[in-house]
Amino acid sequence: METGERLPGSLKEKAGRPLASAESLCPIPLREGGEPGCWEDAWPLQPEALHMCLFVEVNLINEPLVIFVCATTGQGDPPDNMKSFWRFIFRRSLPSTALRQMDFAVLGLGDSSYAKFNFVAKKLHRRLLQLGGSALLPVCLGDDQHELGPDAAIDPWLQDLWEKVLGPHPVPLNLDLSPPGVLWPSKFTLQFLKDTPSSGPEELCAAGTDPQGPPSELQPFLAPMVSNQRVTGPSHFQDVRLIEFDISGSGISFAAGDLVLIQPENTASHVQQFCQALGLDPEQHFTLQPREPGVTCPTRLPQPCSVRRLVSQYLDIASVPRRSFFELLACLSPHELEREKLREFGSARGQEELCEYCTRPRRTALEVLCDFPHTAAAVPPDYLLDLLPLIRPRAFSIASSLRAHPSRLQILVAVVQYQTRLREPRRGLCSSWLASLDPAQGPVRVPLWVRSGGLTFPKTPDVPVIMVGPGTGVAPFRAAIQERVAQGETGNVLFFGCRRRDQDFYWEAEWEQLQARGCLTLVTAFSREQATPSTCRPMCVTPCCPSSGRRAGSLTPMRPPTSLSCSGHCVSRLRRGPEGPSCRWPQPPCPTLSGGCRWLSPCLLPAGRVVDSPAQTPAEGGRHEQHTPALSAPGKPQQ
């Protein structure tokens, strides 16, 4: 998972402020003070909830009880706000009894589609045990890939956690836990202005650089869009865009493998629909004030700010809402029937129904609010930032090199659009927004900044590099090839695959030009291309064919068999897409289906890509021949 996820609502609601906590993900600190559901200051643990980056590591040896909530990012890496703590906890100088006084529990947030699923939580749990800590429970592994989300693992774990915690650390007799459904005060208050400000910081600074450094999330660079060109054929199912930005005067520099982060916006129609559902005036201005001391306002939000700007550029109304969204809506709802349904969606027992209603069809927060009109109309503006997450930036691989395109930055964007059982297609927020921008109609500026990526290339340019990038995954390799060619390096090998040469072969002319200059070796595969019999060559892939004398897997061209000197079943095969059968060598009648000899006719496509796949043979009544494994060719990497 990437950083920035909210702490699950069930954990926020049930936790209140009962535990000393060092956590890595929760951007909303748990409540302090005399609010409903909080512990009094008289409780001996003096609990608090902190971001991991705010936790003083040396204080860990004095904590009697700590609950860690941490995510795993990338390939088993800790989140940025946990790295200082991560380095501290793995110091070799720490004695094995350093945490012998501490009870702890670890809740991990991860994604099982990654190889190192919840690696940080697992490793942290083991390390705390090595330092003498006492685990209240086994580590909880929340999985974002589960159809019920992380709550599928968190709900039962929380129930066991409170039983374990309240034994050695009982609640004072004069205090009770707040019951479910109690509405906490909002984190911020919106103070609406009577008059529209004559001037204000309604636009991000476009000067180029932050005085203290290059553009960043706190102050992105408003890059002019130079071009926005569709690079897939008009009949291709997917709209892929090559977008170029002018970064002159920005102070931005990057290398091959780096990423550009773009801050997207909601569409104007969705903004208008949201304001109508909640009864908000888009042109009204407000200032934002925190209710609690020590809480800061979102840094990127200008003061004063218009409602339109808040909804279009900050509130993620197009995201699929989490369980905490329904919990808070239920507390705010004045309508009995809607409140009852919202409470069911926000409860542990209602997660199956919530998944069917919201998660599977990818229903957005805006659509949910429209489905509950009485509740939406009653949502106080003060709760907008508690109800909806902020829009997160999207990262794209940079597809160009500054050596080849000075003062330019290019990206390759596949516009995300797919259909669920809902009438309106689901669309990616950032890709759809970028595709809608047309610099030919007027100046277009996009807020962006650059950060280092996880893909690195040899520092020494004379080291040969083999790159495999099917589809839009070829984008960072284009930047690398441009950079290496500019340095005079010719040891560049690129494996590229797509559906059709004439539809989605990105940068075909550029690759061919580099290949003609001897700067690139290109190997291609087109999975939906038609083949003709003249492009087929046979080969034997089994070691038991005495008629050929060739070893298994030999790519040496051979003539088809003229006799049945081998006692195998001879067939012809060619890898095909869904279009149907392809060319076939004429075969003599086969006396038996047993044996290991088999003739293949792999198709050598124009770029030399060898492919083969099962074919239907008359002798088998249309079934695929599978008794000998086929020779495999380079294919797509594991997703």
XYZ file of C-alpha atoms in Angstrom:
639
model
C 0.000 0.000 0.000
C 1.045 3.544 -0.439
C 1.182 6.030 2.366
C -1.756 8.314 3.011
C -4.496 5.795 3.782
C -6.800 6.749 6.594
C -6.886 4.676 9.724
C -9.952 2.399 9.411
C -13.004 4.098 10.872
C -13.786 1.200 13.183
C -10.371 1.598 14.774
C -10.747 5.346 15.156
C -14.193 5.062 16.693
C -13.359 2.285 19.134
C -9.928 3.534 20.032
C -10.798 7.080 21.021
C -7.712 7.931 22.956
C -7.108 4.832 25.066
C -3.567 3.882 24.117
C -0.122 5.296 23.694
C 0.351 4.850 19.974
C 3.162 5.259 17.490
C 1.670 4.947 14.016
C 2.756 5.588 10.467
C -0.385 6.205 8.436
C -3.141 7.956 10.314
C -3.220 11.593 9.134
C -5.935 12.451 11.673
C -4.650 12.296 15.273
C -7.030 10.676 17.716
C -8.896 13.030 19.985
C -7.446 14.655 23.067
C -9.205 16.467 25.869
C -12.628 15.951 27.406
C -14.538 14.919 24.302
C -16.967 12.013 24.274
C -15.131 8.747 24.077
C -11.788 10.063 25.360
C -9.998 8.967 28.492
C -9.505 11.461 31.292
C -6.043 12.762 32.007
C -6.169 10.915 35.325
C -5.721 7.579 33.536
C -2.211 6.444 34.520
C -1.020 5.727 30.954
C -1.468 9.364 29.824
C -2.208 8.115 26.312
C -1.795 9.924 23.035
C -1.794 9.137 19.327
C 1.077 10.349 17.202
C 2.409 10.187 13.699
C 5.493 8.015 13.732
C 7.622 10.964 12.649
C 6.482 12.898 15.756
C 7.259 10.088 18.168
C 10.468 10.531 20.174
C 12.114 7.141 19.764
C 14.018 7.143 23.039
C 10.721 7.444 24.935
C 9.797 3.977 23.741
C 11.646 2.343 26.657
C 9.281 4.083 29.101
C 5.982 3.147 27.443
C 3.977 0.386 29.129
C 1.601 -0.110 26.189
C 2.000 0.771 22.508
C -0.177 -0.062 19.501
C 1.690 0.277 16.206
C -0.271 0.946 13.011
C 2.050 0.806 10.027
C 1.838 0.373 6.281
C 4.173 -1.294 3.805
C 5.108 0.697 0.716
C 6.750 -0.276 -2.543
C 8.762 -3.481 -2.302
C 8.708 -3.927 1.462
C 9.702 -0.373 2.441
C 8.455 1.613 5.467
C 6.477 4.823 4.856
C 8.452 8.060 4.749
C 7.193 9.227 8.143
C 8.424 5.988 9.731
C 11.977 5.834 8.363
C 13.631 7.617 11.305
C 11.914 5.302 13.775
C 12.795 2.308 11.551
C 16.493 3.143 11.696
C 16.324 3.575 15.469
C 14.521 0.351 16.261
C 17.043 -1.711 14.263
C 20.152 -0.330 15.930
C 22.461 -3.132 16.909
C 23.374 -1.291 20.105
C 19.887 -1.765 21.577
C 20.002 -4.409 24.326
C 17.730 -7.453 24.171
C 15.928 -6.255 27.340
C 15.306 -2.672 26.175
C 11.510 -3.125 25.894
C 10.886 -5.730 28.557
C 8.398 -3.443 30.336
C 6.289 -2.859 27.205
C 3.130 -4.614 26.025
C 2.554 -4.071 22.330
C 0.424 -4.997 19.345
C 1.104 -4.385 15.637
C -1.529 -3.672 13.000
C -0.228 -3.825 9.437
C -1.850 -2.293 6.371
C -0.755 -3.848 3.103
C -1.696 -5.236 -0.279
C -1.371 -8.959 -0.978
C -0.783 -8.323 -4.694
C 2.760 -7.325 -3.720
C 5.399 -9.965 -3.050
C 6.406 -8.470 0.301
C 2.906 -8.283 1.731
C 2.886 -6.403 5.060
C 6.641 -6.873 5.328
C 7.088 -3.830 7.610
C 4.492 -5.008 10.139
C 5.901 -8.535 10.236
C 9.490 -7.350 10.633
C 8.550 -4.778 13.287
C 6.686 -7.441 15.287
C 9.741 -9.742 15.248
C 12.085 -6.907 16.221
C 9.956 -5.837 19.201
C 10.018 -9.423 20.446
C 13.812 -9.474 20.080
C 14.024 -6.369 22.275
C 12.022 -8.011 25.060
C 8.560 -6.647 24.311
C 5.491 -8.704 25.160
C 3.045 -9.179 22.259
C -0.601 -8.982 23.272
C -1.695 -10.577 19.981
C -0.197 -11.937 16.777
C 0.420 -9.258 14.165
C -2.742 -8.236 12.280
C -2.313 -8.196 8.500
C -4.871 -5.922 6.880
C -5.206 -6.630 3.165
C -6.415 -3.970 0.765
C -7.064 -6.691 -1.842
C -9.680 -8.428 0.305
C -13.168 -7.748 -0.994
C -14.101 -6.379 2.436
C -10.909 -4.346 2.644
C -8.539 -4.239 5.634
C -11.502 -4.355 8.026
C -11.942 -8.060 7.275
C -8.841 -8.724 9.376
C -9.052 -5.691 11.666
C -12.550 -6.284 13.098
C -11.865 -9.613 14.833
C -8.381 -8.458 15.804
C -9.778 -5.337 17.500
C -12.254 -7.356 19.502
C -9.459 -9.541 20.841
C -7.250 -6.500 21.407
C -9.654 -4.765 23.765
C -10.070 -7.938 25.790
C -6.294 -8.173 26.159
C -5.763 -4.480 26.901
C -8.526 -3.956 29.433
C -7.232 -6.797 31.608
C -3.845 -5.398 32.688
C -4.921 -1.779 32.004
C -8.517 -1.424 33.259
C -10.609 1.689 32.724
C -11.168 3.801 35.843
C -14.539 3.100 37.446
C -15.832 6.613 36.848
C -15.218 6.405 33.085
C -16.998 4.572 30.289
C -16.275 3.997 26.642
C -18.445 6.112 24.380
C -21.212 4.077 22.736
C -21.195 3.640 18.953
C -22.824 6.417 16.990
C -21.750 9.303 19.218
C -20.885 12.282 17.007
C -17.531 13.876 17.752
C -16.919 17.550 17.006
C -15.474 18.246 13.577
C -11.752 18.690 13.257
C -12.123 22.100 11.571
C -14.658 24.881 11.399
C -15.507 26.713 8.187
C -16.121 30.407 8.804
C -17.945 31.773 5.774
C -17.209 35.311 4.662
C -20.002 37.720 3.933
C -18.153 39.420 1.097
C -16.105 37.826 -1.668
C -12.449 38.814 -1.272
C -11.255 41.163 -3.966
C -7.987 39.270 -4.239
C -6.652 36.156 -2.643
C -4.311 33.251 -3.119
C -6.762 31.413 -5.341
C -3.983 30.210 -7.618
C -0.897 28.269 -6.702
C 2.338 30.141 -7.182
C 3.473 29.777 -10.777
C 6.834 31.443 -10.284
C 8.539 28.097 -10.724
C 10.470 27.182 -7.605
C 10.093 27.142 -3.885
C 12.588 29.595 -2.375
C 13.923 26.749 -0.255
C 14.179 24.135 -2.960
C 12.693 22.633 -6.101
C 8.929 22.190 -6.581
C 7.286 19.830 -4.103
C 3.857 18.736 -2.940
C 3.590 21.831 -0.747
C 4.405 24.106 -3.678
C 4.123 22.353 -7.042
C 5.173 23.936 -10.300
C 2.357 24.997 -12.595
C 3.767 23.531 -15.794
C 2.342 24.739 -19.120
C 1.050 21.841 -21.204
C 2.670 21.958 -24.640
C 0.877 19.078 -26.366
C -1.667 16.372 -25.634
C -1.624 13.783 -28.406
C -3.429 10.451 -28.696
C -0.903 7.802 -29.755
C -3.217 4.810 -30.183
C -5.175 4.194 -33.358
C -8.736 5.520 -33.642
C -10.164 1.999 -33.556
C -8.097 0.891 -30.567
C -10.060 0.149 -27.406
C -7.827 2.302 -25.183
C -7.055 5.994 -25.328
C -3.333 6.474 -24.595
C -1.892 9.989 -24.520
C 1.602 11.365 -24.953
C 1.595 14.591 -22.963
C 4.423 17.123 -22.943
C 5.039 19.875 -20.391
C 7.304 22.911 -20.471
C 9.414 23.004 -17.279
C 11.550 26.017 -18.212
C 12.571 28.000 -15.137
C 11.147 25.464 -12.716
C 14.410 24.169 -11.308
C 13.176 20.628 -11.985
C 15.794 18.051 -12.923
C 15.340 14.319 -13.312
C 17.031 11.152 -14.502
C 15.781 8.017 -16.211
C 13.531 6.068 -13.850
C 12.268 9.114 -11.943
C 8.588 9.894 -11.419
C 6.486 12.979 -11.922
C 3.596 13.539 -9.520
C 0.534 15.370 -10.779
C -2.226 16.881 -8.653
C -5.538 16.231 -10.475
C -8.910 17.955 -10.208
C -12.523 16.840 -10.147
C -14.612 17.561 -13.225
C -16.744 20.700 -13.259
C -19.973 18.681 -13.612
C -19.152 16.586 -10.540
C -18.286 19.709 -8.551
C -21.618 21.260 -9.447
C -23.482 18.045 -8.599
C -21.756 17.812 -5.216
C -22.560 21.409 -4.294
C -26.208 20.910 -5.237
C -26.496 17.722 -3.176
C -25.091 19.414 -0.067
C -26.728 22.785 -0.649
C -23.450 24.686 -0.973
C -22.805 27.900 -2.865
C -19.713 27.245 -5.038
C -18.756 30.921 -5.095
C -18.885 31.448 -1.336
C -15.547 31.960 0.415
C -14.473 30.740 3.822
C -11.533 30.491 6.181
C -10.595 27.232 7.883
C -9.894 27.087 11.606
C -8.832 23.995 13.616
C -10.874 23.196 16.713
C -8.016 21.698 18.692
C -4.640 23.167 19.577
C -1.727 21.677 17.724
C -3.803 20.752 14.659
C -2.713 22.492 11.459
C -4.812 23.237 8.415
C -3.979 21.495 5.121
C -0.903 23.289 3.854
C -1.980 23.490 0.213
C -5.386 24.977 1.023
C -5.341 28.772 0.554
C -6.862 31.127 3.095
C -9.466 32.342 2.268
C -10.723 29.704 -0.151
C -13.838 29.306 -2.254
C -16.124 26.297 -1.949
C -15.616 25.575 -5.638
C -11.848 25.431 -5.215
C -12.160 23.216 -2.125
C -14.368 20.690 -3.921
C -12.609 20.742 -7.291
C -8.986 20.604 -6.152
C -8.953 19.129 -2.634
C -11.883 16.838 -1.764
C -11.738 13.418 -3.415
C -15.430 13.070 -4.241
C -14.632 10.513 -6.987
C -13.021 7.986 -4.624
C -14.733 4.809 -3.437
C -15.657 5.563 0.190
C -14.427 3.506 3.104
C -16.394 2.227 6.040
C -15.591 5.302 8.158
C -17.429 7.431 5.582
C -20.677 5.578 6.305
C -20.090 5.663 10.062
C -19.843 9.446 10.056
C -22.747 9.879 7.632
C -24.943 7.775 9.923
C -24.148 10.119 12.817
C -25.041 13.154 10.699
C -28.218 11.774 9.141
C -31.577 13.196 10.317
C -33.557 10.706 8.212
C -34.508 7.522 10.055
C -34.496 5.092 7.112
C -31.304 6.464 5.601
C -29.623 6.513 9.017
C -30.507 2.869 9.612
C -29.038 1.812 6.277
C -25.891 3.873 6.801
C -25.377 2.312 10.222
C -25.629 -1.124 8.684
C -22.985 -0.237 6.078
C -20.745 1.108 8.837
C -21.062 -1.957 11.068
C -19.004 -5.144 11.035
C -22.032 -7.291 10.213
C -22.901 -5.144 7.192
C -19.591 -5.447 5.364
C -20.824 -8.001 2.831
C -23.668 -5.735 1.834
C -21.376 -2.707 1.765
C -19.036 -4.567 -0.553
C -21.914 -5.432 -2.890
C -23.275 -1.875 -2.851
C -20.049 0.135 -2.990
C -16.780 -1.746 -3.416
C -17.579 -4.173 -6.245
C -19.298 -1.648 -8.558
C -16.774 1.057 -7.529
C -19.481 3.493 -6.462
C -18.040 6.920 -5.671
C -18.596 9.104 -2.609
C -20.543 11.560 -4.764
C -22.877 8.808 -5.964
C -23.415 7.603 -2.402
C -24.382 11.108 -1.298
C -26.848 11.311 -4.189
C -28.342 7.968 -3.088
C -28.929 9.402 0.414
C -30.323 12.869 -0.434
C -31.796 13.705 2.987
C -28.523 12.918 4.699
C -26.414 14.772 2.127
C -28.508 17.924 2.474
C -27.965 17.853 6.243
C -24.165 17.451 6.249
C -22.674 20.510 8.021
C -19.874 22.150 6.018
C -17.607 21.829 9.068
C -17.502 18.054 8.536
C -16.433 18.108 4.881
C -12.765 17.471 5.653
C -13.678 14.744 8.162
C -16.005 13.046 5.700
C -13.914 13.085 2.518
C -10.194 12.450 1.996
C -8.012 14.946 0.195
C -7.152 14.232 -3.433
C -3.841 12.424 -3.583
C -1.316 13.106 -6.347
C -0.820 10.493 -9.051
C 2.638 9.311 -10.074
C 3.719 8.686 -13.679
C 7.003 7.402 -15.064
C 8.836 10.117 -16.963
C 9.112 9.088 -20.604
C 11.750 11.546 -21.813
C 15.318 12.617 -21.093
C 16.477 16.162 -20.549
C 19.436 15.375 -22.816
C 17.075 14.690 -25.729
C 14.341 17.191 -24.837
C 15.777 20.118 -22.830
C 13.233 21.964 -20.668
C 10.584 19.380 -21.546
C 8.947 16.564 -19.589
C 6.867 13.886 -21.309
C 4.578 11.190 -19.913
C 2.599 8.347 -21.460
C -0.887 8.158 -19.950
C -3.420 5.370 -20.484
C -6.864 6.835 -19.837
C -8.617 4.601 -17.322
C -12.224 3.784 -18.191
C -14.165 0.608 -17.533
C -17.734 -0.507 -17.049
C -19.335 -2.016 -13.955
C -22.979 -2.776 -13.400
C -23.528 0.944 -12.821
C -24.807 2.909 -15.787
C -22.026 5.484 -15.881
C -18.568 4.132 -16.782
C -15.900 4.277 -14.104
C -13.112 6.698 -14.968
C -9.687 7.350 -13.545
C -9.635 10.787 -11.950
C -6.185 11.955 -13.080
C -5.971 10.239 -16.478
C -9.429 11.439 -17.517
C -8.692 14.962 -16.323
C -5.413 15.090 -18.242
C -7.048 13.720 -21.388
C -9.681 16.481 -21.238
C -7.095 19.286 -21.293
C -6.446 20.795 -24.704
C -3.607 23.349 -24.946
C -4.789 24.242 -28.458
C -7.889 25.842 -26.916
C -5.913 28.081 -24.581
C -3.167 28.047 -21.932
C -3.261 24.971 -19.687
C -1.195 24.639 -16.500
C -0.823 21.461 -14.490
C 0.599 21.343 -10.930
C 3.458 18.847 -10.784
C 6.752 17.972 -9.120
C 9.347 15.227 -9.464
C 10.677 12.576 -7.111
C 13.168 9.730 -7.435
C 11.781 6.420 -8.636
C 12.644 2.860 -7.728
C 13.977 2.062 -11.213
C 17.708 2.680 -11.516
C 20.155 2.221 -14.377
C 23.904 1.570 -14.392
C 26.019 4.570 -13.491
C 28.612 3.478 -16.028
C 27.098 4.108 -19.479
C 29.099 1.371 -21.244
C 27.256 -1.396 -19.329
C 24.708 -3.070 -21.675
C 21.095 -2.929 -20.515
C 18.221 -5.294 -21.368
C 14.811 -3.706 -20.889
C 11.389 -5.398 -21.007
C 8.468 -2.981 -21.223
C 5.146 -4.108 -22.700
C 2.461 -1.529 -23.374
C 2.722 1.745 -21.474
C 5.328 0.080 -19.249
C 7.875 1.061 -21.899
C 7.717 4.734 -20.816
C 10.675 4.790 -18.362
C 12.804 2.766 -20.807
C 12.339 5.416 -23.480
C 13.823 7.948 -21.064
C 16.712 5.578 -20.353
C 17.388 4.860 -24.041
C 17.335 8.556 -24.923
C 19.746 9.316 -22.106
C 22.117 6.459 -22.942
C 22.105 7.204 -26.665
C 22.948 10.840 -25.898
C 25.980 9.521 -23.992
C 27.052 7.436 -26.961
C 26.044 4.051 -25.516
C 24.792 1.474 -28.036
C 24.316 -1.547 -25.757
C 20.534 -1.080 -25.460
C 18.197 -4.054 -25.889
C 14.462 -3.458 -25.672
C 11.745 -6.126 -25.593
C 8.412 -4.498 -26.391
C 4.994 -6.114 -26.680
C 1.551 -4.796 -27.539
C -1.589 -5.912 -29.360
C -1.166 -4.557 -32.871
C 1.652 -2.853 -34.722
C -0.680 -0.314 -36.330
C -2.679 0.499 -33.185
C -0.524 0.649 -30.054
C 3.120 0.406 -31.098
C 4.325 3.463 -29.160
C 7.253 5.421 -30.678
C 7.621 2.965 -33.581
C 9.400 5.473 -35.838
C 11.769 6.494 -33.055
C 12.723 2.882 -32.266
C 13.288 2.065 -35.927
C 15.480 5.112 -36.388
C 17.625 4.171 -33.391
C 17.819 0.597 -34.626
C 18.991 1.789 -38.049
C 21.729 3.848 -36.372
C 22.893 0.794 -34.421
C 21.944 2.324 -31.055
C 19.174 -0.133 -30.197
C 18.320 -3.805 -30.547
C 14.531 -4.103 -30.669
C 12.555 -7.317 -30.140
C 8.788 -6.993 -30.560
C 5.703 -9.138 -30.097
C 2.212 -8.290 -31.356
C -0.315 -10.569 -29.695
C -3.203 -9.850 -32.070
C -1.343 -9.740 -35.375
C -2.474 -12.046 -38.193
C 0.107 -14.423 -39.668
C 0.447 -16.050 -43.093
C 1.795 -19.515 -43.967
C 4.909 -17.979 -45.531
C 5.983 -16.620 -42.151
C 5.956 -20.048 -40.482
C 8.941 -22.294 -39.923
C 8.765 -25.719 -38.325
C 10.925 -27.043 -35.531
C 10.963 -30.037 -33.242
C 10.807 -29.267 -29.531
C 10.998 -32.772 -28.114
C 14.200 -34.745 -27.607
C 12.768 -37.987 -29.004
C 12.413 -37.238 -32.702
C 14.801 -39.523 -34.586
C 13.652 -38.186 -37.939
C 15.191 -34.782 -37.287
C 18.213 -35.346 -35.104
C 17.659 -31.894 -33.643
C 17.801 -31.270 -29.927
C 14.763 -30.027 -28.060
C 14.073 -26.355 -28.524
C 16.260 -25.961 -31.578
C 15.381 -22.895 -33.627
C 17.128 -24.258 -36.745
C 14.714 -24.163 -39.718
C 13.724 -27.660 -40.852
C 11.456 -29.185 -43.427
C 8.243 -30.845 -42.318
C 8.375 -34.622 -41.922
C 7.872 -36.702 -45.052
C 7.464 -40.050 -43.324
C 6.310 -41.499 -40.062
C 9.749 -42.642 -39.033
C 9.043 -41.503 -35.474
C 6.242 -43.042 -33.514
C 4.825 -39.793 -32.203
C 1.874 -37.572 -32.930
C 3.021 -34.866 -35.320
C 1.093 -31.596 -35.247
C 1.643 -28.001 -36.246
C 1.177 -25.179 -33.775
C 1.265 -21.446 -33.849
C 0.477 -18.992 -31.069
C -2.693 -17.165 -31.926
C -4.974 -14.607 -30.410
C -8.747 -14.988 -30.315
C -9.090 -14.522 -34.092
C -9.009 -18.261 -34.796
C -6.714 -20.851 -36.412
C -3.658 -19.854 -38.371
C -1.421 -21.501 -40.923
C -0.810 -25.252 -40.602
C 1.617 -27.596 -42.213
C -0.077 -30.464 -44.088
C 0.161 -33.524 -41.906
C 0.094 -37.202 -42.880
C -2.287 -39.446 -40.959
C -0.938 -40.202 -37.530
C -1.168 -43.849 -36.487
C -1.090 -43.123 -32.778
C -1.567 -40.360 -30.267
C 1.155 -41.679 -27.991
C 4.822 -40.784 -28.064
C 6.791 -37.609 -27.649
C 7.513 -36.324 -31.147
C 5.771 -33.160 -32.221
C 6.384 -30.705 -34.986
C 5.855 -27.042 -34.351
C 5.621 -24.179 -36.760
C 6.553 -21.111 -34.705
C 5.893 -17.872 -36.477
C 8.853 -15.559 -36.907
C 7.243 -12.140 -36.890
C 8.957 -9.321 -38.772
C 11.025 -8.347 -35.721
C 12.094 -11.933 -35.057
C 9.728 -12.710 -32.200
C 9.176 -16.501 -31.893
C 5.795 -17.584 -30.605
C 3.781 -20.780 -30.545
C 0.558 -22.070 -29.023
C -1.699 -25.124 -29.082
C -3.595 -25.841 -32.279
C -6.575 -28.091 -32.824
C -5.843 -31.283 -34.746
C -8.366 -33.454 -36.620
C -7.020 -36.555 -34.937
C -7.976 -35.139 -31.529
C -11.453 -34.045 -32.439
C -10.723 -30.369 -31.869
C -9.011 -30.712 -28.500
C -5.744 -28.926 -27.749
C -2.684 -31.204 -27.984
C -0.913 -30.910 -24.623
C 1.105 -34.080 -24.044
C 4.448 -32.308 -24.632
C 5.280 -28.914 -23.082
C 5.620 -26.144 -25.634
C 8.640 -23.995 -26.158
C 7.906 -20.722 -24.412
C 8.907 -17.326 -25.611
C 9.403 -14.073 -23.719
C 6.066 -12.814 -22.501
C 4.555 -10.283 -20.165
C 5.964 -10.061 -16.651
C 3.858 -11.216 -13.771
C 1.360 -8.566 -12.839
